Short mmCIF file of C-alpha atoms and ligand atoms in Angstrom, two decimals:
data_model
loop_
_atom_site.label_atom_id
_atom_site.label_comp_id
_atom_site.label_asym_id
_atom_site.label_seq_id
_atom_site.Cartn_x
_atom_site.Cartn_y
_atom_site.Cartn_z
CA UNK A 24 137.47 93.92 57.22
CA UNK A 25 140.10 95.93 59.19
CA UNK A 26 141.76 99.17 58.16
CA UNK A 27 143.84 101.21 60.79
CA UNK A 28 144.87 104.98 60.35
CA UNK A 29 147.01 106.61 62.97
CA UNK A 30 143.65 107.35 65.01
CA UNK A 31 140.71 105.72 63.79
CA UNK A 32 140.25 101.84 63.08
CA UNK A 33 137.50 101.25 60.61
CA UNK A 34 135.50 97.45 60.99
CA UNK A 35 132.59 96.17 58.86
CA UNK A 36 130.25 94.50 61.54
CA UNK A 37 127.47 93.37 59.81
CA UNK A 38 127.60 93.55 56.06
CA UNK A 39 125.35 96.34 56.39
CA UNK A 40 127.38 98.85 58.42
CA UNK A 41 130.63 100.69 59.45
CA UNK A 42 132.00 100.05 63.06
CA UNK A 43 133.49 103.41 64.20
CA UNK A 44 136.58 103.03 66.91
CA UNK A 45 138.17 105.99 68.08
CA UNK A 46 139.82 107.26 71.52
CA UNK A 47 138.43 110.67 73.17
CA UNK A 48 140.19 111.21 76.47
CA UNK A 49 142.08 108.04 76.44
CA UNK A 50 138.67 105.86 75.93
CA UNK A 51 137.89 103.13 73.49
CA UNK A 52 134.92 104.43 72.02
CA UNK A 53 132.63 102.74 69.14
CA UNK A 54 129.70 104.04 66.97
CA UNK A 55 127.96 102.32 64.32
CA UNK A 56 126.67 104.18 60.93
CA UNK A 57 123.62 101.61 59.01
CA UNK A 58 124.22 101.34 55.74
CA UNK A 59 120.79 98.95 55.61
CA UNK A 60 120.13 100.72 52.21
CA UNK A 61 123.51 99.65 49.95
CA UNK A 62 122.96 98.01 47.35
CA UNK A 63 125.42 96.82 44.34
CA UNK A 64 124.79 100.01 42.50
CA UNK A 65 124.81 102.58 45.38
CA UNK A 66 127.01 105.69 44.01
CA UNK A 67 129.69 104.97 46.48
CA UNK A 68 131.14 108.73 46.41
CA UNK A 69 128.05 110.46 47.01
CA UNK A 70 127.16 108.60 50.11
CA UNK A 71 130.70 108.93 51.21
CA UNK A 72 129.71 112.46 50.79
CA UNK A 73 127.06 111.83 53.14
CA UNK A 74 128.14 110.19 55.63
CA UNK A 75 130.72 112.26 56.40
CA UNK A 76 128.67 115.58 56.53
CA UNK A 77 126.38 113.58 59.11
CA UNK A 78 129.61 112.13 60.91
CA UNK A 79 132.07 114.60 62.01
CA UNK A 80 134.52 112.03 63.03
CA UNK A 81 135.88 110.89 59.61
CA UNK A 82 137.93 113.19 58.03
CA UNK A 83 138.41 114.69 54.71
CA UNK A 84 141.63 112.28 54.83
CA UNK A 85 139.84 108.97 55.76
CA UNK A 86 137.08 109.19 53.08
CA UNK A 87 139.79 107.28 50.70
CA UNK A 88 139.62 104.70 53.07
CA UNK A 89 135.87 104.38 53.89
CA UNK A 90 135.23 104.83 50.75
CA UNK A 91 137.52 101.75 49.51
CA UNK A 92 135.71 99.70 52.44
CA UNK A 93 131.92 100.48 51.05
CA UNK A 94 133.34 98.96 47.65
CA UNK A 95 134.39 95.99 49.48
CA UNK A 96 131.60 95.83 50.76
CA UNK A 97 129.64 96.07 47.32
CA UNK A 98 131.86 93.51 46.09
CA UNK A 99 130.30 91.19 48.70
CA UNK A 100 127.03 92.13 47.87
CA UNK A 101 127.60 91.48 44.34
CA UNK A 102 128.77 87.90 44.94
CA UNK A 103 126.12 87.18 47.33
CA UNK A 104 123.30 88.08 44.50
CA UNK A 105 124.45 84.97 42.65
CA UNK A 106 124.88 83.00 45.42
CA UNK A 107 124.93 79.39 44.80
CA UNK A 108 124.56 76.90 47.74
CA UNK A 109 126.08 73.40 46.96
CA UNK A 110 126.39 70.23 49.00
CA UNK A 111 129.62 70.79 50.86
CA UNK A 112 129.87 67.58 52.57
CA UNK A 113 127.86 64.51 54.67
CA UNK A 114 129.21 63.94 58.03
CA UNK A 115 127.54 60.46 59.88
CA UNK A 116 127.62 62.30 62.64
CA UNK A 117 125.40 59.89 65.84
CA UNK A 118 124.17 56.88 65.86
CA UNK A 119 120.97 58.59 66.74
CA UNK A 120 118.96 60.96 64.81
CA UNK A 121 120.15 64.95 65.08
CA UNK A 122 118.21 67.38 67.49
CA UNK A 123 119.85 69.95 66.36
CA UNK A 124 122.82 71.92 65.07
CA UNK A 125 124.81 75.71 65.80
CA UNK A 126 127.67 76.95 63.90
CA UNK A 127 130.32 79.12 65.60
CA UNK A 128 130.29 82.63 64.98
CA UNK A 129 132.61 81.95 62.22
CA UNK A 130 131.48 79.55 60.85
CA UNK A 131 134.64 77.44 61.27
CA UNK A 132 133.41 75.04 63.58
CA UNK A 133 129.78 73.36 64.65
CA UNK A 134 127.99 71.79 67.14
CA UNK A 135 125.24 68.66 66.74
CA UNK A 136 122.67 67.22 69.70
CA UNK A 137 121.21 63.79 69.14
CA UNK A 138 119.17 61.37 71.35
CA UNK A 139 122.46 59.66 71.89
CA UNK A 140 122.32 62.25 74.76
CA UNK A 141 125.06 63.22 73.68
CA UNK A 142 126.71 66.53 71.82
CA UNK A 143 129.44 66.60 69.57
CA UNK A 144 132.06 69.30 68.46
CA UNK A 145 133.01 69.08 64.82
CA UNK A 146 135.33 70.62 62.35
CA UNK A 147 133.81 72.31 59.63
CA UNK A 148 136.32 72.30 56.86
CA UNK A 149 137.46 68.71 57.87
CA UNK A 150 134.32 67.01 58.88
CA UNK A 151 136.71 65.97 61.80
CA UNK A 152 134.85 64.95 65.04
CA UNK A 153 136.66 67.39 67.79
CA UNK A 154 135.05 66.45 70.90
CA UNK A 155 132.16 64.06 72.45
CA UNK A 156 130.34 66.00 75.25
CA UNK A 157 129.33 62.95 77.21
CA UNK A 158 126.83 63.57 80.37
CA UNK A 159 123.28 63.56 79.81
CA UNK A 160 121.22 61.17 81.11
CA UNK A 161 118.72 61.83 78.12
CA UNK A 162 118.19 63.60 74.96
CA UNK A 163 120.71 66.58 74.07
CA UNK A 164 117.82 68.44 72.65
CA UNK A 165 118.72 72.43 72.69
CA UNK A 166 122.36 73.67 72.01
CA UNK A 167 124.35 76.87 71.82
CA UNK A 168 127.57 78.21 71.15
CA UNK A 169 127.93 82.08 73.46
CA UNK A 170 128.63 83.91 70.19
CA UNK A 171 130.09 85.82 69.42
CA UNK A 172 132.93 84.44 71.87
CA UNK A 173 132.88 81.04 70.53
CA UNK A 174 134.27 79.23 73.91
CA UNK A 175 131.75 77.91 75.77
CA UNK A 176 128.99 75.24 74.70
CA UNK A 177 125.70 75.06 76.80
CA UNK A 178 123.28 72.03 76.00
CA UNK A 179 119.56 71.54 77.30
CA UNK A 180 118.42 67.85 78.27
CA UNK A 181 115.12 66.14 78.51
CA UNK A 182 117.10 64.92 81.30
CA UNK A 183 116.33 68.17 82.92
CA UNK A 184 119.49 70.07 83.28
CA UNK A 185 121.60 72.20 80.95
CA UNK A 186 125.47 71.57 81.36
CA UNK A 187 127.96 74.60 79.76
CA UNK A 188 131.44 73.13 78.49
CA UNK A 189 134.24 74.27 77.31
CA UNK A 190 134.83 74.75 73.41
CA UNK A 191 138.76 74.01 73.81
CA UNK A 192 138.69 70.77 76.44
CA UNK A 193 135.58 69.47 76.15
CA UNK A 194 135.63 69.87 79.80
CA UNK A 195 132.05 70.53 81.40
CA UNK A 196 132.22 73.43 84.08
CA UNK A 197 128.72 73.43 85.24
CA UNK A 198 125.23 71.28 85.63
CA UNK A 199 122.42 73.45 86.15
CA UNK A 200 120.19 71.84 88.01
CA UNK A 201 116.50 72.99 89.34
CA UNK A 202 113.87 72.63 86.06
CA UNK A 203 111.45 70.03 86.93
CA UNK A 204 110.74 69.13 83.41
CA UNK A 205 112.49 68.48 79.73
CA UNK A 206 114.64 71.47 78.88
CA UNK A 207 113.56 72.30 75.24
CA UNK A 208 115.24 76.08 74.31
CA UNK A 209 118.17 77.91 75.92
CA UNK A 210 120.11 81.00 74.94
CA UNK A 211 123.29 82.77 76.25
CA UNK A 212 122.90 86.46 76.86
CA UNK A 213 125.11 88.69 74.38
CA UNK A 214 127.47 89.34 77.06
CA UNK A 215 127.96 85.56 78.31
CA UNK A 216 127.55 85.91 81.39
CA UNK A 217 124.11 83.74 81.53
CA UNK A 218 122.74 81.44 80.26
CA UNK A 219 118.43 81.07 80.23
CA UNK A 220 116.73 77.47 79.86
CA UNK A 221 113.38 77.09 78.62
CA UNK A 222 111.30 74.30 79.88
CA UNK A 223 107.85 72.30 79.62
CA UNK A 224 107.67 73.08 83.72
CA UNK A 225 106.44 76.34 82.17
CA UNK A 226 109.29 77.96 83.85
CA UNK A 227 111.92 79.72 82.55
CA UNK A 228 115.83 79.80 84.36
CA UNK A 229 118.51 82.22 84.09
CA UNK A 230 121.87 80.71 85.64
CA UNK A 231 125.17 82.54 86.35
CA UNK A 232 127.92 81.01 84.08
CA UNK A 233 130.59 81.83 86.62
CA UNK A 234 129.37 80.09 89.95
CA UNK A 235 127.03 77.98 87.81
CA UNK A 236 124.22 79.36 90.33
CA UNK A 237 120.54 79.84 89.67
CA UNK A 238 120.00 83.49 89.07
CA UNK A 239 115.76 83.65 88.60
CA UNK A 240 112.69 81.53 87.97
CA UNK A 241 110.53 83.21 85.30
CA UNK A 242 107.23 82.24 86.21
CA UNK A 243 103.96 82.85 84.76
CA UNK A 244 103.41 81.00 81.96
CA UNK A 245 100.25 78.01 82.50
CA UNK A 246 102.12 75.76 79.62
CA UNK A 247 105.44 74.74 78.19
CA UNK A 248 107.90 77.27 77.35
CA UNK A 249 108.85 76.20 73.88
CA UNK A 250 111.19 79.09 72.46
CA UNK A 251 113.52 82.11 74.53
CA UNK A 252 115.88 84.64 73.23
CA UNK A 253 117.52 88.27 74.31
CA UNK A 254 118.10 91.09 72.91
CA UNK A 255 120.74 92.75 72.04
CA UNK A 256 121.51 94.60 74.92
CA UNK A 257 120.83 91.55 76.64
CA UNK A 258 118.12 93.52 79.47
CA UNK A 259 115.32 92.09 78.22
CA UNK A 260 113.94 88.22 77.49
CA UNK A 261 111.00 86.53 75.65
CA UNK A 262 109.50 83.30 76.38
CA UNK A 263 107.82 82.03 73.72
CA UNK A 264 104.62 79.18 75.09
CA UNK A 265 102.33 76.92 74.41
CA UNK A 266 99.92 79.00 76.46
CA UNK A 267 99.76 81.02 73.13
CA UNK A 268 101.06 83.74 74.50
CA UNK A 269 105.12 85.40 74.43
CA UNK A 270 106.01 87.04 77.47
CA UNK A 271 108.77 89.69 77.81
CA UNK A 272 110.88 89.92 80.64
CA UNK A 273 113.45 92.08 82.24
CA UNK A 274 116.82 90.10 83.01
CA UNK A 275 118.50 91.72 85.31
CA UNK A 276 115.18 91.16 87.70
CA UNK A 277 113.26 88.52 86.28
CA UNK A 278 110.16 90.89 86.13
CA UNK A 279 107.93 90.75 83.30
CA UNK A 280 106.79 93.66 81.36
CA UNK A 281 104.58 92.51 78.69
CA UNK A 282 102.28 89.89 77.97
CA UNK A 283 102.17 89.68 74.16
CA UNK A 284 97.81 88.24 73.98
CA UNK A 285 96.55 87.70 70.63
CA UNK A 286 97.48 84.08 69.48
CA UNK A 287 94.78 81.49 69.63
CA UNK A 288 96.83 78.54 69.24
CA UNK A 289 100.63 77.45 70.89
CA UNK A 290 103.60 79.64 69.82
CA UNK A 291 106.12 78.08 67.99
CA UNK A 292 108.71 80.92 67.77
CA UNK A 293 109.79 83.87 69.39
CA UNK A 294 112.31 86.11 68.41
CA UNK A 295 113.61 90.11 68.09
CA UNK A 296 114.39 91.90 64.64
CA UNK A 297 117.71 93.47 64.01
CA UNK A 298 117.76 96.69 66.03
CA UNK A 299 114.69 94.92 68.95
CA UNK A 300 112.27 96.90 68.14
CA UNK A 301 109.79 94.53 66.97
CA UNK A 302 108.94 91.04 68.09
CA UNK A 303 108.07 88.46 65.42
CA UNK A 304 105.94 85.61 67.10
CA UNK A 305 104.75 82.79 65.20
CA UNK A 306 101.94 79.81 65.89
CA UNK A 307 100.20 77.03 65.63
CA UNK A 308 97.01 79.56 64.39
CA UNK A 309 98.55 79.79 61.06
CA UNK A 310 99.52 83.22 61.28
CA UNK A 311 102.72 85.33 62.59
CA UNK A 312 102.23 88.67 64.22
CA UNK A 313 104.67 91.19 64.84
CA UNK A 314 104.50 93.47 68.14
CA UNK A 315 105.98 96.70 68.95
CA UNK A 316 108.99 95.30 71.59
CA UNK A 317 108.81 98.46 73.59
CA UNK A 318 104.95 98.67 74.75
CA UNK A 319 103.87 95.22 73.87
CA UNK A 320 101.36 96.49 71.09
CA UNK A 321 100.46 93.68 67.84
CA UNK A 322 101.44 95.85 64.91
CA UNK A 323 100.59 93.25 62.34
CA UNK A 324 98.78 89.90 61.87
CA UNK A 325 100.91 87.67 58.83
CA UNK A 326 98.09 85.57 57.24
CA UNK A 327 98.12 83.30 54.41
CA UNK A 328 99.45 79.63 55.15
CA UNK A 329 96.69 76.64 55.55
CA UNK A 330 98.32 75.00 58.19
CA UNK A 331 100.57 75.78 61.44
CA UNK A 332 103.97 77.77 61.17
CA UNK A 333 106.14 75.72 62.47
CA UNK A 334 109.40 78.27 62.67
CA UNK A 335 109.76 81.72 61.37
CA UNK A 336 112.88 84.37 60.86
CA UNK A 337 114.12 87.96 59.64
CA UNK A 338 116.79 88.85 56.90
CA UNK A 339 119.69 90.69 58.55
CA UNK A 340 118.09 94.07 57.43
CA UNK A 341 114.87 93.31 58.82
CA UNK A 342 113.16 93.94 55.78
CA UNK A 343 112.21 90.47 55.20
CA UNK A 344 110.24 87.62 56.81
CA UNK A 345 110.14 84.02 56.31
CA UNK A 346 108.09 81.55 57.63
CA UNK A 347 108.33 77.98 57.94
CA UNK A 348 104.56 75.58 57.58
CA UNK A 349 103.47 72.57 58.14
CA UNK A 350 101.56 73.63 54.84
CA UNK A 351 104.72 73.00 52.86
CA UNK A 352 105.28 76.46 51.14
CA UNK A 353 107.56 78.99 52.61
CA UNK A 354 106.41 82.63 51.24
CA UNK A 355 109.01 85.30 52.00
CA UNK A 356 106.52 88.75 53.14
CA UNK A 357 108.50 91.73 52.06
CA UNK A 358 107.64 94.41 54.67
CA UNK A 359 108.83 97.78 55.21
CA UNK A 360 110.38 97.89 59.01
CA UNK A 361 110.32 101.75 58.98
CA UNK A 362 106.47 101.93 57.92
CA UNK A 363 106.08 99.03 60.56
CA UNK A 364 103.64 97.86 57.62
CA UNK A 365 103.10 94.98 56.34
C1 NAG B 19 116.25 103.63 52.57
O1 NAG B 19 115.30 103.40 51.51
C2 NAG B 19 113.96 103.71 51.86
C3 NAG B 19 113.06 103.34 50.69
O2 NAG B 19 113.58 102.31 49.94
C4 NAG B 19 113.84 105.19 52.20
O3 NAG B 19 112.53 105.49 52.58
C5 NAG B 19 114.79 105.54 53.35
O4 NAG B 19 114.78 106.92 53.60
C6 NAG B 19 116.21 105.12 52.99
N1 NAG B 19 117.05 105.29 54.18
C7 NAG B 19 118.21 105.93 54.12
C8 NAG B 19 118.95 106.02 55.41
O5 NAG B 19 118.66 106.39 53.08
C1 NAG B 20 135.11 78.88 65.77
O1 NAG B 20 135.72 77.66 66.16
C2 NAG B 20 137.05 77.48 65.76
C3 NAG B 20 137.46 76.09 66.19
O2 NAG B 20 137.28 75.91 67.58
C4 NAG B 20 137.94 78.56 66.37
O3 NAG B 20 139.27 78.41 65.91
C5 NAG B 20 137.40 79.91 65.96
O4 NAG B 20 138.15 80.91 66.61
C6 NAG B 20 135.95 80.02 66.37
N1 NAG B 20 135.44 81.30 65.91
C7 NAG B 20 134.65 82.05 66.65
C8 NAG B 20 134.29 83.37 66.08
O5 NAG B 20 134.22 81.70 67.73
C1 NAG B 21 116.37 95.84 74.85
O1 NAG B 21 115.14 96.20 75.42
C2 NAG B 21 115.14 97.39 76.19
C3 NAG B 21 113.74 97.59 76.72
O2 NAG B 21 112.78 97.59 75.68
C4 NAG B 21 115.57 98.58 75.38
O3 NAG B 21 115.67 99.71 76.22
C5 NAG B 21 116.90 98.28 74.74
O4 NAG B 21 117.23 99.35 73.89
C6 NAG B 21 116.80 96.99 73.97
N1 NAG B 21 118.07 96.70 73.35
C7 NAG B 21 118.22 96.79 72.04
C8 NAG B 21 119.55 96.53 71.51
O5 NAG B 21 117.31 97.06 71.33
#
């Protein structure tokens, strides 16, 4: 949502926050105000009231407006409590079975990999097929729009290269070329400028989207490197391995900081809460842990499924975790991100 006064634009982000932009000395500027705690019945006035004693830049004659956006805003929150997912439509989409599968930022449009090596741009609302990406040699196995631009495709091959295409043609501007095994994860950092490939050469890659060169070899790892992602800021990278261990690395030198040790059994996900502060890993041992992202420290040790987790995630507020087993239940653990307790 978008509402402009003569100086300040106010954006919802997230559906838990207000994006601040305003100009100071001819600058863009931007600043973000959580609102992690809303909730349907939130007395919208008083924390109007609040938020403008704590925020100096919204004044007395904006608080209509920011005050009609946090109703909005419980409005969604209302409809999302009775939520109902339905079947929205089949596509046959390969001839091959699916890999995988990444929406646009929107939502609007999605991607597939198969074993057909290849990957395929679709339509959502239409179920029309909107491109072929035709190249591999092998398996399209990892895929990934560079939200939240939504213009560029990268795909990871058992065929060991990652191409990146364009959303629009089709076209393919680069081959990366250099892993000496299957590519298996990949992400694109939040600014798109690279993109990292995981592989089972126990190497991780970060390649320059514009020249399509190799930027560094993350090295380090004694097994496959099964799972990657940034954060936010895009500075640092995990590897997630089946060495049991998640490493964290810094991207703009390809030096790594922590060693997350504690796992006795291969990782099977890696990724950062909301805000980065904490590092959800999850194995093979049964168990997820979470680790402090800034010194490397386990802060908690999820226990409870029979058998390994095979994927794991956090809500958008970071106040939930879900984890995936081959045990066949999927318990959501409430936890309290501020207490860092589980
Ligand atoms: C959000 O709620 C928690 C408890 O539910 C409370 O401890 C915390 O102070 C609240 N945060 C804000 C910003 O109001
Ligand atoms: C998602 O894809 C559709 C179709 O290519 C495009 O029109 C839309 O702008 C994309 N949205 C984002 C946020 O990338
Ligand atoms: C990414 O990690 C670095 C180092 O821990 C940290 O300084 C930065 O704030 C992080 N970014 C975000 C968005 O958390």
């Amino acid at each position: 949502l978008k509402l402009k006064s003569h100086f300040i634009a106010l954006q919802f982000v997230i559906i838990y926050g207000i994006m601040l932009e305003y100009e100071k000395s001819g600058e863009l500027k931007t600043k973000s105000i959580d609102l992690l705690n809303l909730s349907s019945s939130t007395d919208v006035s008083a924390l109007v009231e609040e938020i403008q004693k704590a925020e100096p830049l919204i004044t007395a004659s904006q608080s209509d407006q920011v005050k009609l956006l946090i109703q909005r805003l419980q409005d969604k929150l209302r409809q999302h409590s009775n939520h109902k997912f339905y079947l929205f439509k089949v596509l046959r989409a390969h001839i091959l079975p699916l890999t995988n599968v990444a929406l646009n930022k929107s939502g609007s449009c999605f991607i597939t990999g198969s074993y057909d090596r290849t990957c395929k741009v679709w339509d959502t609302a239409s179920g029309e097929e909107l491109h072929t990406l035709e190249g591999h040699r092998n398996v399209v196995y990892a895929i990934a729009f560079n939200n939240p631009y939504g213009d560029k495709i990268a795909t990871g091959s058992f065929d060991k290269t990652c191409k990146l295409w364009s959303v629009e043609t089709g076209k393919c501007y680069h081959t990366f070329r250099g892993h000496t095994a299957e590519i298996v994860c990949l992400s694109f950092n939040p600014q798109s400028t690279l993109v990292a490939t995981g592989s089972m050469d126990t190497t991780a890659k970060l390649w320059d989207i514009q020249n399509g060169e190799e930027v560094f070899t993350l090295r380090g790892h004694s097994a496959e490197i099964i799972s990657l992602s940034f954060n936010t800021s895009g500075n640092r990278i995990i590897t997630g391995s089946f060495d049991h261990t998640v490493a964290v690395w810094e991207a703009d030198t390809g030096r790594k900081v922590h060693t997350l040790i504690g796992h006795c059994a291969e990782i099977s996900s890696a990724l950062f809460n909301w805000d980065c502060s904490l590092i959800l890993t999850g194995s093979m041992d049964k168990t997820c842990m979470l680790w402090d992202a800034t010194n490397g420290k386990c802060v908690a040790t999820l226990t409870g499924h029979d058998d390994e987790i095979l994927d794991s995630c956090f809500d958008y507020t970071g106040k939930l975790i879900a984890t995936a087993s081959a045990d066949g239940r999927s318990p959501v653990h409430p936890f309290n991100w501020l207490d860092k307790h589980v």
